[in-house]
């Protein structure tokens, strides 16, 4: 069953009548001229994912990585009655999200699979995290986060898909040498990854943070291996006309019979 059309329509109407807090932290490394549109576009992607899911009321939301709330500021207006957890490795980012948007700050762990959440979520938004890790890490992190979905919860994640190869030509994500390594893996297996060079990023242990590229069929193949969930949605260029968007959710395929098999 898909989410109630009426609930989705009501949330959209409420969001459109709200005013989003436009306070930007001076420490927000994601700030650029497209900042606001990127946030709005995430609402579009999340509404599509919600509509493709089984969940009705969204009461608990996890934004990971929340950064300094580029997307969270919109989410709190889309779901004004929900509780929000804002999780990141960036302490300043989570503190800003707590102060400005009323979220509970959660300091993440570099090895995300060791991070335990004390609740489950109807919506987990993972904007631009898998875009920075190797395939093995992306698989493990996705599987881990999916464990914290509520019985009908939906997880919406993003990747650098086929379109990002073209975007790179105008907005390089990594050094030319790094990009060559990414593209080598991408052409060979459909998933490419390279660590940021030391000069580009100092904050992470080698092997855990860089740039990835993933073909849709590779992402979908990996999603098929995630237990207790099913694929709900995939959209190329679905976030900010840039990153691909996928949604997975519960219940899994085999967990419940369709309403037409049990009409009462
Ligand atoms: C490209 S930014 C995206 C931030 C935010 N989603 C946005 O759209 O503005 C990637 C973020 O991932 C965070 N990050 C990296 N590894 C992480 C981890 N293991 N757990 C949580 N956040 C992580 C970084 O601190 C950074 O804020």
CSV table of C-alpha atoms in Angstrom, one decimal, residues 62-261:
chain,number,residue,atom,x,y,z
A,62,UNK,CA,16.8,11.1,11.2
A,63,UNK,CA,18.9,13.5,9.0
A,64,UNK,CA,22.3,11.9,8.6
A,65,UNK,CA,24.6,13.6,7.7
A,66,UNK,CA,22.8,16.8,8.6
A,67,UNK,CA,25.8,19.1,8.1
A,68,UNK,CA,24.5,22.6,9.1
A,69,UNK,CA,20.9,21.9,8.2
A,70,UNK,CA,20.8,22.7,4.5
A,71,UNK,CA,17.9,20.2,4.2
A,72,UNK,CA,16.8,19.9,7.8
A,73,UNK,CA,15.5,23.5,7.8
A,74,UNK,CA,13.0,22.4,5.1
A,75,UNK,CA,12.2,19.1,6.7
A,76,UNK,CA,11.1,20.6,10.0
A,77,UNK,CA,8.5,22.6,8.0
A,78,UNK,CA,7.4,19.6,6.0
A,79,UNK,CA,6.8,17.6,9.2
A,80,UNK,CA,6.2,20.2,11.9
A,81,UNK,CA,4.9,17.7,14.4
A,82,UNK,CA,7.8,15.2,14.0
A,83,UNK,CA,10.8,14.7,16.3
A,84,UNK,CA,14.1,15.3,14.6
A,85,UNK,CA,17.5,13.8,15.2
A,86,UNK,CA,20.4,15.6,13.5
A,87,UNK,CA,23.5,13.4,13.2
A,88,UNK,CA,26.9,14.2,11.8
A,89,UNK,CA,30.6,13.9,12.7
A,90,UNK,CA,30.6,17.7,12.5
A,91,UNK,CA,30.1,18.9,16.1
A,92,UNK,CA,29.5,22.5,15.1
A,93,UNK,CA,26.9,21.3,12.5
A,94,UNK,CA,24.8,19.3,15.0
A,95,UNK,CA,25.0,22.0,17.6
A,96,UNK,CA,23.8,24.5,15.0
A,97,UNK,CA,20.9,22.2,14.0
A,98,UNK,CA,19.9,21.8,17.6
A,99,UNK,CA,19.9,25.5,18.3
A,100,UNK,CA,18.4,26.7,15.1
A,101,UNK,CA,16.0,24.0,14.1
A,102,UNK,CA,15.2,22.3,17.4
A,103,UNK,CA,16.6,18.9,16.5
A,104,UNK,CA,18.3,16.5,18.9
A,105,UNK,CA,22.0,16.6,18.2
A,106,UNK,CA,23.7,13.2,17.7
A,107,UNK,CA,27.4,13.0,17.3
A,108,UNK,CA,28.1,10.2,14.8
A,109,UNK,CA,31.1,7.9,14.6
A,110,UNK,CA,33.5,7.6,11.7
A,111,UNK,CA,32.8,3.9,11.6
A,112,UNK,CA,29.1,4.4,11.3
A,113,UNK,CA,28.3,0.8,11.8
A,114,UNK,CA,29.3,1.3,15.5
A,115,UNK,CA,26.8,4.1,16.0
A,116,UNK,CA,23.7,3.0,17.8
A,117,UNK,CA,20.5,5.0,17.7
A,118,UNK,CA,18.1,4.7,20.6
A,119,UNK,CA,14.9,4.7,18.5
A,120,UNK,CA,13.6,3.9,15.0
A,121,UNK,CA,12.6,6.3,12.3
A,122,UNK,CA,9.7,6.7,9.9
A,123,UNK,CA,12.1,8.7,7.6
A,124,UNK,CA,15.9,8.6,7.4
A,125,UNK,CA,17.3,11.1,5.0
A,126,UNK,CA,20.9,10.4,3.9
A,127,UNK,CA,21.9,13.3,1.7
A,128,UNK,CA,25.4,13.0,0.2
A,129,UNK,CA,27.0,10.4,2.4
A,130,UNK,CA,27.2,7.4,0.1
A,131,UNK,CA,28.7,9.8,-2.4
A,132,UNK,CA,31.8,9.9,-0.3
A,133,UNK,CA,32.6,6.3,0.5
A,134,UNK,CA,33.7,3.0,-1.1
A,135,UNK,CA,31.2,0.4,-2.2
A,136,UNK,CA,31.9,-1.9,0.8
A,137,UNK,CA,31.4,0.9,3.2
A,138,UNK,CA,28.3,2.2,1.5
A,139,UNK,CA,26.7,-1.3,1.6
A,140,UNK,CA,27.6,-1.7,5.3
A,141,UNK,CA,26.3,1.7,6.3
A,142,UNK,CA,23.1,1.4,4.4
A,143,UNK,CA,22.4,-2.0,5.9
A,144,UNK,CA,23.2,-0.6,9.4
A,145,UNK,CA,20.9,2.5,9.0
A,146,UNK,CA,18.1,0.3,7.6
A,147,UNK,CA,18.0,-1.5,11.0
A,148,UNK,CA,16.7,1.7,12.5
A,149,UNK,CA,13.6,2.0,10.3
A,150,UNK,CA,10.2,1.8,11.9
A,151,UNK,CA,7.9,-1.0,10.7
A,152,UNK,CA,6.9,1.0,7.6
A,153,UNK,CA,9.8,3.4,7.6
A,154,UNK,CA,11.5,4.8,4.5
A,155,UNK,CA,15.2,5.6,4.0
A,156,UNK,CA,16.0,8.1,1.2
A,157,UNK,CA,19.7,8.1,0.1
A,158,UNK,CA,21.7,9.8,-2.7
A,159,UNK,CA,24.6,8.7,-4.9
A,160,UNK,CA,26.7,10.1,-7.7
A,161,UNK,CA,25.1,8.3,-10.7
A,162,UNK,CA,25.6,8.5,-14.4
A,163,UNK,CA,24.9,12.2,-14.7
A,164,UNK,CA,27.6,13.1,-12.2
A,165,UNK,CA,30.2,12.1,-14.8
A,166,UNK,CA,29.1,15.2,-16.7
A,167,UNK,CA,28.7,17.4,-13.7
A,168,UNK,CA,32.3,16.7,-12.7
A,169,UNK,CA,33.5,18.4,-16.0
A,170,UNK,CA,32.1,21.7,-14.7
A,171,UNK,CA,32.4,21.3,-10.9
A,172,UNK,CA,35.3,18.9,-10.1
A,173,UNK,CA,34.7,17.0,-6.9
A,174,UNK,CA,38.3,15.8,-6.5
A,175,UNK,CA,41.7,16.3,-8.0
A,176,UNK,CA,42.2,15.1,-11.7
A,177,UNK,CA,44.3,12.1,-10.4
A,178,UNK,CA,41.7,11.2,-7.9
A,179,UNK,CA,39.0,11.4,-10.6
A,180,UNK,CA,41.0,9.1,-12.8
A,181,UNK,CA,41.0,6.5,-10.0
A,182,UNK,CA,37.3,6.9,-9.4
A,183,UNK,CA,36.5,6.5,-13.1
A,184,UNK,CA,38.7,3.5,-13.5
A,185,UNK,CA,36.7,1.6,-10.9
A,186,UNK,CA,33.4,3.0,-12.2
A,187,UNK,CA,34.2,1.8,-15.8
A,188,UNK,CA,35.4,-1.6,-14.6
A,189,UNK,CA,32.7,-2.5,-12.1
A,190,UNK,CA,30.1,0.2,-12.1
A,191,UNK,CA,31.4,1.6,-8.7
A,192,UNK,CA,34.4,3.9,-8.4
A,193,UNK,CA,36.0,5.4,-5.4
A,194,UNK,CA,39.0,7.4,-4.4
A,195,UNK,CA,40.0,9.0,-1.1
A,196,UNK,CA,40.4,12.7,-1.0
A,197,UNK,CA,44.1,13.6,-1.2
A,198,UNK,CA,45.6,14.7,2.1
A,199,UNK,CA,45.6,18.3,1.0
A,200,UNK,CA,41.9,18.3,0.2
A,201,UNK,CA,40.8,16.8,3.5
A,202,UNK,CA,42.5,16.1,6.8
A,203,UNK,CA,39.7,15.1,9.0
A,204,UNK,CA,39.3,11.5,8.1
A,205,UNK,CA,41.1,8.2,8.4
A,206,UNK,CA,42.4,7.1,5.0
A,207,UNK,CA,39.9,4.8,3.3
A,208,UNK,CA,36.8,6.3,4.8
A,209,UNK,CA,36.1,9.5,2.9
A,210,UNK,CA,36.5,10.6,-0.7
A,211,UNK,CA,34.4,10.6,-3.8
A,212,UNK,CA,32.4,7.7,-5.2
A,213,UNK,CA,30.5,7.1,-8.4
A,214,UNK,CA,27.9,4.4,-8.8
A,215,UNK,CA,25.8,3.1,-11.7
A,216,UNK,CA,22.1,2.7,-10.9
A,217,UNK,CA,22.1,-1.1,-11.5
A,218,UNK,CA,25.0,-1.4,-9.0
A,219,UNK,CA,23.2,0.6,-6.3
A,220,UNK,CA,20.0,-1.4,-7.0
A,221,UNK,CA,21.9,-4.7,-6.9
A,222,UNK,CA,23.4,-3.7,-3.5
A,223,UNK,CA,20.0,-2.7,-2.2
A,224,UNK,CA,18.6,-6.1,-3.1
A,225,UNK,CA,21.0,-7.5,-0.5
A,226,UNK,CA,19.8,-5.3,2.3
A,227,UNK,CA,17.7,-7.6,4.6
A,228,UNK,CA,14.1,-6.8,5.6
A,229,UNK,CA,13.6,-3.9,3.2
A,230,UNK,CA,12.5,-3.5,-0.4
A,231,UNK,CA,13.3,-1.0,-3.1
A,232,UNK,CA,10.7,1.7,-3.4
A,233,UNK,CA,12.1,4.3,-5.8
A,234,UNK,CA,15.1,5.3,-7.9
A,235,UNK,CA,15.4,8.6,-9.7
A,236,UNK,CA,18.5,9.7,-11.8
A,237,UNK,CA,19.4,13.3,-11.3
A,238,UNK,CA,16.7,13.4,-8.6
A,239,UNK,CA,18.3,15.7,-6.1
A,240,UNK,CA,19.2,19.2,-7.2
A,241,UNK,CA,19.5,18.1,-10.8
A,242,UNK,CA,22.7,16.4,-9.7
A,243,UNK,CA,22.7,13.3,-7.4
A,244,UNK,CA,20.6,10.2,-8.0
A,245,UNK,CA,18.0,9.4,-5.3
A,246,UNK,CA,16.9,6.0,-4.1
A,247,UNK,CA,14.4,5.0,-1.5
A,248,UNK,CA,14.2,1.7,0.4
A,249,UNK,CA,11.6,0.8,3.0
A,250,UNK,CA,9.7,-1.6,5.1
A,251,UNK,CA,8.0,-4.0,5.2
A,252,UNK,CA,10.1,-6.2,3.0
A,253,UNK,CA,8.6,-7.9,0.0
A,254,UNK,CA,7.6,-11.1,1.7
A,255,UNK,CA,6.5,-9.6,5.0
A,256,UNK,CA,2.9,-8.9,4.3
A,257,UNK,CA,0.3,-10.0,1.8
A,258,UNK,CA,-1.2,-7.4,-0.5
A,259,UNK,CA,-4.6,-6.0,0.4
A,260,UNK,CA,-6.2,-7.6,-2.6
A,261,UNK,CA,-5.3,-11.1,-1.3
